[in-house]
mmCIF file of C-alpha atoms in Angstrom:
data_model
loop_
_atom_site.group_PDB
_atom_site.id
_atom_site.type_symbol
_atom_site.label_atom_id
_atom_site.label_comp_id
_atom_site.label_asym_id
_atom_site.label_seq_id
_atom_site.Cartn_x
_atom_site.Cartn_y
_atom_site.Cartn_z
ATOM 1 C CA MET A 1 -53.619 19.052 -2.578
ATOM 2 C CA ALA A 2 -50.451 19.170 -0.520
ATOM 3 C CA PHE A 3 -47.310 20.359 -2.237
ATOM 4 C CA THR A 4 -44.744 17.632 -2.913
ATOM 5 C CA PHE A 5 -41.180 18.574 -2.021
ATOM 6 C CA ARG A 6 -38.489 16.959 -4.123
ATOM 7 C CA PHE A 7 -35.867 16.366 -1.454
ATOM 8 C CA ALA A 8 -32.464 14.878 -2.215
ATOM 9 C CA GLU A 9 -32.523 11.113 -1.827
ATOM 10 C CA PRO A 10 -30.571 10.947 1.462
ATOM 11 C CA PHE A 11 -33.056 13.363 3.069
ATOM 12 C CA ALA A 12 -36.228 11.855 1.652
ATOM 13 C CA GLN A 13 -36.762 9.399 4.520
ATOM 14 C CA VAL A 14 -34.252 10.796 6.984
ATOM 15 C CA LYS A 15 -34.606 9.995 10.685
ATOM 16 C CA GLY A 16 -33.492 12.207 13.537
ATOM 17 C CA SER A 17 -30.937 11.331 16.184
ATOM 18 C CA PRO A 18 -32.300 8.568 18.428
ATOM 19 C CA ILE A 19 -30.596 10.275 21.360
ATOM 20 C CA ARG A 20 -32.062 13.716 20.727
ATOM 21 C CA GLU A 21 -35.474 12.092 20.302
ATOM 22 C CA LEU A 22 -35.321 11.461 24.057
ATOM 23 C CA PHE A 23 -35.064 15.183 24.822
ATOM 24 C CA ARG A 24 -38.814 15.557 25.173
ATOM 25 C CA TYR A 25 -38.735 13.374 28.287
ATOM 26 C CA LEU A 26 -36.236 15.623 30.083
ATOM 27 C CA SER A 27 -39.084 17.903 31.155
ATOM 28 C CA GLN A 28 -40.825 15.004 32.876
ATOM 29 C CA PRO A 29 -40.742 15.828 36.617
ATOM 30 C CA GLY A 30 -38.035 13.908 38.456
ATOM 31 C CA MET A 31 -36.468 12.420 35.306
ATOM 32 C CA ILE A 32 -32.892 11.157 35.683
ATOM 33 C CA SER A 33 -31.083 10.995 32.355
ATOM 34 C CA PHE A 34 -28.218 8.623 31.661
ATOM 35 C CA ALA A 35 -28.868 9.179 27.939
ATOM 36 C CA GLY A 36 -27.110 12.269 26.569
ATOM 37 C CA GLY A 37 -23.344 12.296 26.258
ATOM 38 C CA TYR A 38 -22.863 15.778 27.656
ATOM 39 C CA PRO A 39 -20.218 17.185 29.991
ATOM 40 C CA ALA A 40 -21.296 18.225 33.475
ATOM 41 C CA PRO A 41 -22.117 21.973 33.501
ATOM 42 C CA GLU A 42 -21.138 22.321 37.156
ATOM 43 C CA LEU A 43 -17.583 21.327 36.196
ATOM 44 C CA PHE A 44 -17.140 24.092 33.629
ATOM 45 C CA ASP A 45 -14.379 26.506 34.641
ATOM 46 C CA GLU A 46 -16.742 29.475 34.612
ATOM 47 C CA ALA A 47 -14.340 31.779 36.449
ATOM 48 C CA GLY A 48 -11.552 31.102 33.973
ATOM 49 C CA LEU A 49 -13.831 31.488 30.987
ATOM 50 C CA GLN A 50 -15.275 34.728 32.351
ATOM 51 C CA THR A 51 -11.750 36.114 32.694
ATOM 52 C CA SER A 52 -11.029 35.227 29.070
ATOM 53 C CA LEU A 53 -14.373 36.613 27.889
ATOM 54 C CA LEU A 54 -13.707 39.926 29.623
ATOM 55 C CA ALA A 55 -10.160 40.107 28.297
ATOM 56 C CA VAL A 56 -11.411 39.726 24.723
ATOM 57 C CA ALA A 57 -14.371 42.059 25.315
ATOM 58 C CA HIS A 58 -11.992 44.812 26.441
ATOM 59 C CA ASN A 59 -9.958 44.462 23.260
ATOM 60 C CA LEU A 60 -12.390 43.422 20.550
ATOM 61 C CA GLY A 61 -10.133 44.401 17.685
ATOM 62 C CA THR A 62 -11.190 42.470 14.608
ATOM 63 C CA THR A 63 -12.953 39.661 16.487
ATOM 64 C CA LEU A 64 -16.327 41.000 15.350
ATOM 65 C CA SER A 65 -15.372 40.758 11.691
ATOM 66 C CA TYR A 66 -15.010 37.713 9.449
ATOM 67 C CA GLY A 67 -11.941 35.651 10.146
ATOM 68 C CA ALA A 68 -9.738 33.297 8.161
ATOM 69 C CA THR A 69 -11.471 30.047 7.275
ATOM 70 C CA GLU A 70 -8.423 28.142 8.551
ATOM 71 C CA GLY A 71 -8.987 29.639 11.988
ATOM 72 C CA TRP A 72 -8.056 32.553 14.226
ATOM 73 C CA PRO A 73 -4.228 32.679 14.110
ATOM 74 C CA ALA A 74 -3.826 32.775 17.895
ATOM 75 C CA LEU A 75 -6.091 29.753 18.336
ATOM 76 C CA ARG A 76 -4.287 27.782 15.638
ATOM 77 C CA GLU A 77 -1.070 28.432 17.558
ATOM 78 C CA SER A 78 -2.743 27.380 20.812
ATOM 79 C CA PHE A 79 -4.097 24.195 19.245
ATOM 80 C CA ALA A 80 -0.687 23.437 17.762
ATOM 81 C CA ARG A 81 0.915 23.701 21.204
ATOM 82 C CA LEU A 82 -1.856 21.583 22.718
ATOM 83 C CA THR A 83 -1.454 18.899 20.043
ATOM 84 C CA THR A 84 2.324 18.920 20.423
ATOM 85 C CA ALA A 85 1.871 18.484 24.190
ATOM 86 C CA ARG A 86 0.008 15.273 23.317
ATOM 87 C CA ALA A 87 3.238 14.071 21.671
ATOM 88 C CA ILE A 88 1.987 14.822 18.143
ATOM 89 C CA PRO A 89 4.499 17.409 16.862
ATOM 90 C CA THR A 90 2.402 20.072 15.157
ATOM 91 C CA GLN A 91 2.802 23.501 13.601
ATOM 92 C CA ALA A 92 -0.127 25.897 13.256
ATOM 93 C CA GLU A 93 -0.234 25.456 9.483
ATOM 94 C CA GLN A 94 -0.770 21.715 9.947
ATOM 95 C CA LEU A 95 -4.244 22.212 11.417
ATOM 96 C CA ILE A 96 -7.477 24.089 10.897
ATOM 97 C CA VAL A 97 -10.080 25.211 13.412
ATOM 98 C CA THR A 98 -13.508 23.600 13.102
ATOM 99 C CA SER A 99 -16.884 24.206 14.706
ATOM 100 C CA GLY A 100 -16.472 21.132 16.860
ATOM 101 C CA SER A 101 -14.898 17.868 15.741
ATOM 102 C CA GLN A 102 -18.266 16.918 14.247
ATOM 103 C CA GLN A 103 -17.744 19.574 11.581
ATOM 104 C CA GLY A 104 -14.275 18.211 10.956
ATOM 105 C CA PHE A 105 -15.769 14.802 10.203
ATOM 106 C CA ASP A 106 -18.367 16.351 7.902
ATOM 107 C CA LEU A 107 -15.683 18.289 6.006
ATOM 108 C CA LEU A 108 -13.737 15.073 5.474
ATOM 109 C CA LEU A 109 -16.833 13.386 4.078
ATOM 110 C CA ARG A 110 -17.277 16.242 1.625
ATOM 111 C CA ALA A 111 -13.638 16.060 0.583
ATOM 112 C CA PHE A 112 -13.484 12.288 0.142
ATOM 113 C CA ILE A 113 -16.873 10.637 -0.253
ATOM 114 C CA GLN A 114 -19.064 10.309 -3.285
ATOM 115 C CA PRO A 115 -22.217 8.154 -3.171
ATOM 116 C CA GLY A 116 -21.219 4.516 -3.023
ATOM 117 C CA ASP A 117 -17.707 5.029 -1.665
ATOM 118 C CA THR A 118 -16.831 2.649 1.174
ATOM 119 C CA VAL A 119 -16.191 3.814 4.746
ATOM 120 C CA VAL A 120 -15.399 1.437 7.608
ATOM 121 C CA VAL A 121 -16.687 1.942 11.155
ATOM 122 C CA GLU A 122 -16.828 -0.174 14.276
ATOM 123 C CA ARG A 123 -19.861 -2.116 15.370
ATOM 124 C CA PRO A 124 -21.062 -0.226 17.499
ATOM 125 C CA THR A 125 -19.960 3.358 16.809
ATOM 126 C CA TYR A 126 -20.868 7.034 17.282
ATOM 127 C CA PRO A 127 -24.395 7.574 15.836
ATOM 128 C CA ALA A 128 -23.760 11.088 14.480
ATOM 129 C CA ALA A 129 -20.952 9.633 12.379
ATOM 130 C CA LEU A 130 -23.383 7.047 11.017
ATOM 131 C CA GLN A 131 -25.891 9.786 10.221
ATOM 132 C CA GLY A 132 -23.249 11.799 8.392
ATOM 133 C CA LEU A 133 -22.178 8.759 6.372
ATOM 134 C CA ARG A 134 -25.749 7.941 5.408
ATOM 135 C CA LEU A 135 -26.430 11.496 4.265
ATOM 136 C CA ALA A 136 -23.227 11.420 2.216
ATOM 137 C CA GLY A 137 -24.429 8.258 0.494
ATOM 138 C CA ALA A 138 -21.466 6.238 1.722
ATOM 139 C CA HIS A 139 -21.351 2.460 1.602
ATOM 140 C CA ILE A 140 -20.891 1.671 5.308
ATOM 141 C CA VAL A 141 -18.970 -1.496 6.173
ATOM 142 C CA THR A 142 -18.806 -2.440 9.839
ATOM 143 C CA ILE A 143 -16.262 -4.444 11.794
ATOM 144 C CA GLY A 144 -16.832 -6.013 15.193
ATOM 145 C CA SER A 145 -15.244 -4.630 18.347
ATOM 146 C CA ASP A 146 -14.785 -5.661 21.971
ATOM 147 C CA THR A 147 -13.093 -4.358 25.116
ATOM 148 C CA GLN A 148 -9.832 -3.919 23.186
ATOM 149 C CA GLY A 149 -11.375 -2.123 20.219
ATOM 150 C CA PRO A 150 -11.896 -3.255 16.618
ATOM 151 C CA ASP A 151 -11.474 -6.803 15.358
ATOM 152 C CA LEU A 152 -8.239 -6.393 13.416
ATOM 153 C CA ALA A 153 -8.540 -9.714 11.591
ATOM 154 C CA GLU A 154 -11.909 -8.590 10.296
ATOM 155 C CA LEU A 155 -10.443 -5.194 9.402
ATOM 156 C CA ALA A 156 -7.662 -6.836 7.388
ATOM 157 C CA ALA A 157 -10.261 -8.764 5.389
ATOM 158 C CA VAL A 158 -12.297 -5.593 4.814
ATOM 159 C CA PHE A 159 -9.223 -3.708 3.579
ATOM 160 C CA LYS A 160 -8.569 -6.486 1.084
ATOM 161 C CA GLN A 161 -12.159 -6.923 -0.084
ATOM 162 C CA HIS A 162 -13.514 -3.358 -0.139
ATOM 163 C CA GLN A 163 -10.501 -0.995 -0.489
ATOM 164 C CA PRO A 164 -12.278 1.619 1.683
ATOM 165 C CA LYS A 165 -11.547 5.318 1.344
ATOM 166 C CA LEU A 166 -11.951 6.080 5.056
ATOM 167 C CA LEU A 167 -11.745 4.278 8.381
ATOM 168 C CA TYR A 168 -13.404 6.105 11.296
ATOM 169 C CA LEU A 169 -12.410 5.240 14.872
ATOM 170 C CA VAL A 170 -12.689 6.667 18.376
ATOM 171 C CA PRO A 171 -9.742 4.655 19.720
ATOM 172 C CA THR A 172 -9.638 6.139 23.234
ATOM 173 C CA PHE A 173 -12.715 5.817 25.498
ATOM 174 C CA ALA A 174 -14.952 5.117 22.530
ATOM 175 C CA ASN A 175 -18.498 6.336 22.183
ATOM 176 C CA PRO A 176 -20.545 4.274 23.024
ATOM 177 C CA THR A 177 -18.517 1.455 24.618
ATOM 178 C CA GLY A 178 -15.815 3.354 26.502
ATOM 179 C CA ALA A 179 -13.281 0.861 25.090
ATOM 180 C CA THR A 180 -9.656 1.809 24.412
ATOM 181 C CA ILE A 181 -7.394 0.126 21.878
ATOM 182 C CA ASP A 182 -4.249 -1.041 23.669
ATOM 183 C CA LEU A 183 -0.737 -0.204 22.472
ATOM 184 C CA GLN A 184 -0.199 -3.517 20.691
ATOM 185 C CA GLY A 185 -3.536 -3.179 18.918
ATOM 186 C CA ARG A 186 -2.707 0.359 17.808
ATOM 187 C CA ARG A 187 0.580 -0.739 16.305
ATOM 188 C CA ARG A 188 -1.056 -3.661 14.515
ATOM 189 C CA LEU A 189 -3.758 -1.315 13.224
ATOM 190 C CA LEU A 190 -1.193 1.055 11.709
ATOM 191 C CA ASP A 191 0.645 -1.920 10.182
ATOM 192 C CA LEU A 192 -2.617 -2.919 8.482
ATOM 193 C CA LEU A 193 -3.091 0.636 7.225
ATOM 194 C CA ALA A 194 0.294 0.576 5.505
ATOM 195 C CA GLY A 195 0.019 -0.380 1.857
ATOM 196 C CA THR A 196 -3.637 0.662 1.609
ATOM 197 C CA SER A 197 -5.134 3.806 0.082
ATOM 198 C CA CYS A 198 -7.357 4.279 3.150
ATOM 199 C CA VAL A 199 -7.317 7.398 5.333
ATOM 200 C CA LEU A 200 -7.769 6.808 9.067
ATOM 201 C CA ILE A 201 -9.824 9.366 10.982
ATOM 202 C CA GLU A 202 -8.833 9.341 14.656
ATOM 203 C CA ASP A 203 -11.588 11.112 16.580
ATOM 204 C CA ASP A 204 -10.230 12.011 20.023
ATOM 205 C CA PRO A 205 -12.744 14.094 22.006
ATOM 206 C CA TYR A 206 -12.422 12.059 25.221
ATOM 207 C CA GLY A 207 -8.739 11.139 25.396
ATOM 208 C CA GLN A 208 -7.905 13.746 28.050
ATOM 209 C CA LEU A 209 -10.590 12.413 30.406
ATOM 210 C CA ARG A 210 -8.596 9.461 31.769
ATOM 211 C CA PHE A 211 -9.350 8.612 35.404
ATOM 212 C CA SER A 212 -7.615 5.224 35.759
ATOM 213 C CA GLY A 213 -5.011 3.099 34.005
ATOM 214 C CA ALA A 214 -1.943 4.133 32.049
ATOM 215 C CA PRO A 215 -2.121 6.544 29.080
ATOM 216 C CA VAL A 216 -1.813 5.066 25.594
ATOM 217 C CA PRO A 217 -0.253 7.023 22.705
ATOM 218 C CA THR A 218 -2.666 8.337 20.110
ATOM 219 C CA LEU A 219 -2.613 6.750 16.679
ATOM 220 C CA ALA A 220 -1.416 10.085 15.304
ATOM 221 C CA GLN A 221 1.543 10.007 17.706
ATOM 222 C CA LEU A 222 2.461 6.442 16.781
ATOM 223 C CA ALA A 223 2.112 7.217 13.078
ATOM 224 C CA HIS A 224 4.365 10.285 13.225
ATOM 225 C CA ASP A 225 7.535 9.823 11.136
ATOM 226 C CA THR A 226 6.254 6.510 9.743
ATOM 227 C CA PRO A 227 5.116 5.666 6.190
ATOM 228 C CA VAL A 228 1.451 6.013 7.215
ATOM 229 C CA ALA A 229 1.773 9.458 8.822
ATOM 230 C CA ASP A 230 0.008 11.179 5.916
ATOM 231 C CA GLN A 231 -2.890 8.708 6.119
ATOM 232 C CA VAL A 232 -3.880 9.647 9.685
ATOM 233 C CA VAL A 233 -6.207 12.584 10.343
ATOM 234 C CA TYR A 234 -6.487 13.681 13.967
ATOM 235 C CA LEU A 235 -9.696 15.339 15.212
ATOM 236 C CA SER A 236 -10.203 16.774 18.673
ATOM 237 C CA SER A 237 -12.476 19.218 20.440
ATOM 238 C CA LEU A 238 -12.930 21.539 23.399
ATOM 239 C CA SER A 239 -16.546 20.427 23.813
ATOM 240 C CA LYS A 240 -15.923 17.675 26.368
ATOM 241 C CA THR A 241 -13.113 19.392 28.288
ATOM 242 C CA ILE A 242 -13.915 23.130 28.352
ATOM 243 C CA ALA A 243 -17.475 23.798 27.153
ATOM 244 C CA PRO A 244 -19.577 22.531 24.226
ATOM 245 C CA GLY A 245 -21.117 25.989 23.786
ATOM 246 C CA LEU A 246 -17.851 27.280 22.342
ATOM 247 C CA ARG A 247 -18.365 24.896 19.371
ATOM 248 C CA LEU A 248 -14.643 24.663 18.711
ATOM 249 C CA GLY A 249 -12.452 21.801 17.631
ATOM 250 C CA TRP A 250 -9.569 21.190 15.267
ATOM 251 C CA MET A 251 -8.289 18.924 12.523
ATOM 252 C CA ARG A 252 -4.647 17.980 12.046
ATOM 253 C CA ALA A 253 -4.007 16.494 8.620
ATOM 254 C CA HIS A 254 -1.846 16.493 5.505
ATOM 255 C CA ALA A 255 -1.798 19.805 3.644
ATOM 256 C CA ASP A 256 -3.660 18.367 0.650
ATOM 257 C CA ILE A 257 -6.513 17.279 2.926
ATOM 258 C CA LEU A 258 -6.605 20.570 4.828
ATOM 259 C CA ARG A 259 -6.776 22.583 1.609
ATOM 260 C CA ARG A 260 -9.881 20.731 0.465
ATOM 261 C CA CYS A 261 -11.505 20.876 3.888
ATOM 262 C CA VAL A 262 -10.950 24.638 3.982
ATOM 263 C CA LEU A 263 -12.811 24.935 0.676
ATOM 264 C CA ALA A 264 -15.659 22.847 2.106
ATOM 265 C CA LYS A 265 -15.742 24.984 5.264
ATOM 266 C CA GLN A 266 -15.931 28.169 3.223
ATOM 267 C CA VAL A 267 -19.195 26.867 1.790
ATOM 268 C CA ASP A 268 -20.360 25.583 5.165
ATOM 269 C CA ASP A 269 -19.919 28.494 7.599
ATOM 270 C CA LEU A 270 -17.113 30.633 6.102
ATOM 271 C CA CYS A 271 -15.312 30.618 9.460
ATOM 272 C CA SER A 272 -15.848 29.625 13.066
ATOM 273 C CA ALA A 273 -16.835 32.620 15.232
ATOM 274 C CA PRO A 274 -13.673 34.765 15.649
ATOM 275 C CA TYR A 275 -14.822 36.160 18.998
ATOM 276 C CA LEU A 276 -15.173 32.700 20.539
ATOM 277 C CA GLN A 277 -11.911 31.581 18.961
ATOM 278 C CA ALA A 278 -10.165 34.509 20.613
ATOM 279 C CA VAL A 279 -11.744 33.602 23.953
ATOM 280 C CA ALA A 280 -10.614 29.987 23.604
ATOM 281 C CA ALA A 281 -7.079 31.050 22.664
ATOM 282 C CA HIS A 282 -6.848 33.339 25.703
ATOM 283 C CA TYR A 283 -8.149 30.562 27.957
ATOM 284 C CA LEU A 284 -5.745 27.945 26.607
ATOM 285 C CA ASP A 285 -2.802 30.325 26.879
ATOM 286 C CA SER A 286 -3.725 31.227 30.472
ATOM 287 C CA GLY A 287 -2.711 27.763 31.706
ATOM 288 C CA ARG A 288 -6.076 27.105 33.346
ATOM 289 C CA TYR A 289 -6.909 24.305 30.919
ATOM 290 C CA GLU A 290 -4.087 22.108 32.226
ATOM 291 C CA THR A 291 -4.871 22.861 35.867
ATOM 292 C CA HIS A 292 -8.640 22.397 35.600
ATOM 293 C CA LEU A 293 -8.718 19.259 33.446
ATOM 294 C CA PRO A 294 -7.653 16.856 36.257
ATOM 295 C CA ASN A 295 -10.647 18.027 38.328
ATOM 296 C CA ILE A 296 -13.039 17.033 35.545
ATOM 297 C CA ALA A 297 -11.422 13.634 35.025
ATOM 298 C CA ALA A 298 -11.375 12.903 38.765
ATOM 299 C CA SER A 299 -15.053 13.790 39.142
ATOM 300 C CA TYR A 300 -16.019 11.604 36.195
ATOM 301 C CA GLY A 301 -14.020 8.761 37.686
ATOM 302 C CA GLU A 302 -15.964 9.029 40.947
ATOM 303 C CA ARG A 303 -19.268 9.023 39.085
ATOM 304 C CA ALA A 304 -18.274 6.085 36.884
ATOM 305 C CA ARG A 305 -17.191 3.978 39.864
ATOM 306 C CA LEU A 306 -20.392 4.813 41.727
ATOM 307 C CA MET A 307 -22.554 3.861 38.748
ATOM 308 C CA ILE A 308 -20.707 0.572 38.292
ATOM 309 C CA ALA A 309 -21.017 -0.256 41.996
ATOM 310 C CA SER A 310 -24.725 0.657 42.054
ATOM 311 C CA LEU A 311 -25.495 -1.446 38.990
ATOM 312 C CA ARG A 312 -23.602 -4.426 40.384
ATOM 313 C CA GLN A 313 -25.425 -4.086 43.690
ATOM 314 C CA HIS A 314 -28.803 -4.360 41.976
ATOM 315 C CA PHE A 315 -28.121 -6.586 38.975
ATOM 316 C CA GLY A 316 -25.378 -8.825 40.297
ATOM 317 C CA ASP A 317 -24.246 -11.145 37.514
ATOM 318 C CA ASN A 318 -27.337 -10.446 35.396
ATOM 319 C CA LEU A 319 -25.709 -7.528 33.621
ATOM 320 C CA THR A 320 -22.427 -7.419 31.695
ATOM 321 C CA LEU A 321 -20.557 -4.122 32.006
ATOM 322 C CA LEU A 322 -17.556 -2.838 30.094
ATOM 323 C CA GLU A 323 -15.704 -0.764 32.678
ATOM 324 C CA PRO A 324 -13.929 2.239 31.081
ATOM 325 C CA GLU A 325 -10.685 3.866 32.203
ATOM 326 C CA GLY A 326 -11.920 7.290 31.173
ATOM 327 C CA GLY A 327 -14.366 9.183 29.019
ATOM 328 C CA MET A 328 -18.077 9.579 29.618
ATOM 329 C CA PHE A 329 -19.797 6.268 28.898
ATOM 330 C CA LEU A 330 -20.614 2.868 30.306
ATOM 331 C CA TRP A 331 -21.684 0.040 27.984
ATOM 332 C CA GLY A 332 -23.968 -2.636 29.362
ATOM 333 C CA ARG A 333 -25.586 -5.809 28.111
ATOM 334 C CA LEU A 334 -28.737 -7.366 29.539
ATOM 335 C CA HIS A 335 -28.926 -11.104 30.170
ATOM 336 C CA ASP A 336 -31.739 -13.629 29.691
ATOM 337 C CA GLY A 337 -32.582 -12.318 26.229
ATOM 338 C CA LEU A 338 -34.019 -9.041 27.549
ATOM 339 C CA ASP A 339 -34.318 -6.361 24.860
ATOM 340 C CA ALA A 340 -32.971 -2.882 25.639
ATOM 341 C CA ALA A 341 -35.410 -1.130 23.283
ATOM 342 C CA SER A 342 -38.311 -2.801 25.101
ATOM 343 C CA LEU A 343 -36.799 -1.781 28.424
ATOM 344 C CA LEU A 344 -36.598 1.925 27.556
ATOM 345 C CA PRO A 345 -40.370 2.752 27.788
ATOM 346 C CA LEU A 346 -40.559 1.005 31.163
ATOM 347 C CA ALA A 347 -37.465 2.884 32.323
ATOM 348 C CA ILE A 348 -39.037 6.190 31.256
ATOM 349 C CA GLN A 349 -42.095 5.272 33.335
ATOM 350 C CA GLU A 350 -39.681 4.783 36.250
ATOM 351 C CA ASN A 351 -38.195 8.228 35.489
ATOM 352 C CA VAL A 352 -34.795 7.150 34.181
ATOM 353 C CA MET A 353 -33.453 7.256 30.613
ATOM 354 C CA PHE A 354 -30.679 5.521 28.692
ATOM 355 C CA VAL A 355 -29.904 4.853 25.015
ATOM 356 C CA PRO A 356 -30.610 1.383 23.582
ATOM 357 C CA GLY A 357 -27.602 -0.067 21.797
ATOM 358 C CA SER A 358 -29.340 -0.339 18.449
ATOM 359 C CA ALA A 359 -28.798 3.420 17.962
ATOM 360 C CA PHE A 360 -25.066 2.790 17.571
ATOM 361 C CA TYR A 361 -25.131 0.168 14.830
ATOM 362 C CA ALA A 362 -25.172 0.517 11.062
ATOM 363 C CA ALA A 363 -25.783 -3.241 10.830
ATOM 364 C CA GLN A 364 -26.077 -6.325 13.037
ATOM 365 C CA PRO A 365 -27.280 -4.526 16.190
ATOM 366 C CA ASP A 366 -27.077 -6.168 19.586
ATOM 367 C CA PRO A 367 -30.634 -5.821 20.961
ATOM 368 C CA GLN A 368 -29.503 -6.489 24.538
ATOM 369 C CA ALA A 369 -26.883 -3.717 24.666
ATOM 370 C CA PHE A 370 -27.327 -0.164 25.940
ATOM 371 C CA ARG A 371 -25.296 2.945 26.768
ATOM 372 C CA LEU A 372 -25.288 4.891 30.006
ATOM 373 C CA SER A 373 -23.620 8.260 30.542
ATOM 374 C CA PHE A 374 -22.463 9.026 34.082
ATOM 375 C CA THR A 375 -21.329 12.621 33.565
ATOM 376 C CA MET A 376 -24.576 14.595 33.854
ATOM 377 C CA SER A 377 -25.894 13.070 37.090
ATOM 378 C CA THR A 378 -25.117 13.816 40.721
ATOM 379 C CA PRO A 379 -24.093 10.926 42.987
ATOM 380 C CA GLU A 380 -27.610 10.865 44.441
ATOM 381 C CA GLN A 381 -29.130 10.707 40.962
ATOM 382 C CA ILE A 382 -26.771 7.920 39.929
ATOM 383 C CA VAL A 383 -27.820 5.779 42.896
ATOM 384 C CA GLN A 384 -31.518 6.504 42.378
ATOM 385 C CA GLY A 385 -31.299 6.063 38.620
ATOM 386 C CA CYS A 386 -29.639 2.652 38.866
ATOM 387 C CA GLU A 387 -32.335 1.513 41.292
ATOM 388 C CA ARG A 388 -35.049 2.722 38.910
ATOM 389 C CA LEU A 389 -33.370 0.983 35.982
ATOM 390 C CA PHE A 390 -33.326 -2.256 37.925
ATOM 391 C CA ARG A 391 -37.040 -1.934 38.743
ATOM 392 C CA ALA A 392 -37.802 -1.413 35.068
ATOM 393 C CA THR A 393 -35.722 -4.476 34.176
ATOM 394 C CA GLN A 394 -37.619 -6.571 36.723
ATOM 395 C CA ARG A 395 -40.897 -5.468 35.165
ATOM 396 C CA LEU A 396 -39.627 -6.412 31.704
ATOM 397 C CA ALA A 397 -38.441 -9.808 32.932
ATOM 398 C CA GLN A 398 -41.916 -10.447 34.295
ATOM 399 C CA GLY A 399 -43.365 -9.848 30.850
ATOM 400 C CA GLU A 400 -44.731 -6.367 31.473
ATOM 401 C CA THR A 401 -44.855 -3.763 28.709
ATOM 402 C CA ALA A 402 -45.118 0.004 28.899
ATOM 403 C CA GLY A 403 -48.761 -0.087 27.810
ATOM 404 C CA GLN A 404 -49.831 -2.209 30.746
#
């Protein structure tokens, strides 16, 4: 008789990431993936990182020992300068280093959420955030969103009805839609936050990847020196702008929040790797970050425009696209009642992958929506992949299924 494991309730019937489930198809010969939201490896500043790696290697000091849970002092200073450069005045003691912004979100869940506590997210939103909320036992309430971000009238009603503990947003180049909340919307959002007991988590991993349009202040910048300043937590990361393999991000928050997140991090991983923190600090202080970042954003802009043009060439008016001004994602919606989940197996047969929109919803999914990432593909792959996606859509429209 098989042994019965008594897992905690959230893990009893847990499902894996719908995006990572697609990994097994990457080894399929000739596969073009628009699925994963990963930065382009060929755009990593390898020369700059190698210089920083060698500089730290030649002076290891205490980087091979345990470090402070709050973060390597030099990197906290570097992150404080970087955050201040984004017009969010910050001292090193106002932030902690995390193993990517994903860890920052998880630490906040540990500090705030008990089973049944309400957290508000957009519809659609980042799937790893949904997974974290489910495992924490949170009561997830969703609000609709469009090209300008969340439905603020709906948010006002949710604040009144549910008194949520947390509101999670990616306000700039959102994952998955690429949408950005405009300045007026950001101010209205902060006005709604005032008078509530809700903490707003601003997740900003993509904000520096703007390739068109005018910059918009972060919510943390707009909230600074206002009554809601303490209610805004700012998360960011080096994963999308330097290299995800460093696994480094940071959290800027009120001291009471940071203190509790440090305790949670001590249990989690004790500290982020000091050696890699020292490398990141050297790289940031070298000035190469500021000089290299425009190259990444410009390249992503070229790829995004090419993908949009290729899709329009094939689909014409039979596909709705939300055109981003930055970031890594393109959000599409099929017409004529075609289902994106049904399209995926046919697309895989055509050697192209994407993520059906249902992966990004906690409730009320849009079956016709899907996400494409333009960052990991060459121009040739983008053109070929869009053609393959169109062929798969034609097959679906003709009633074909993957088993036929």
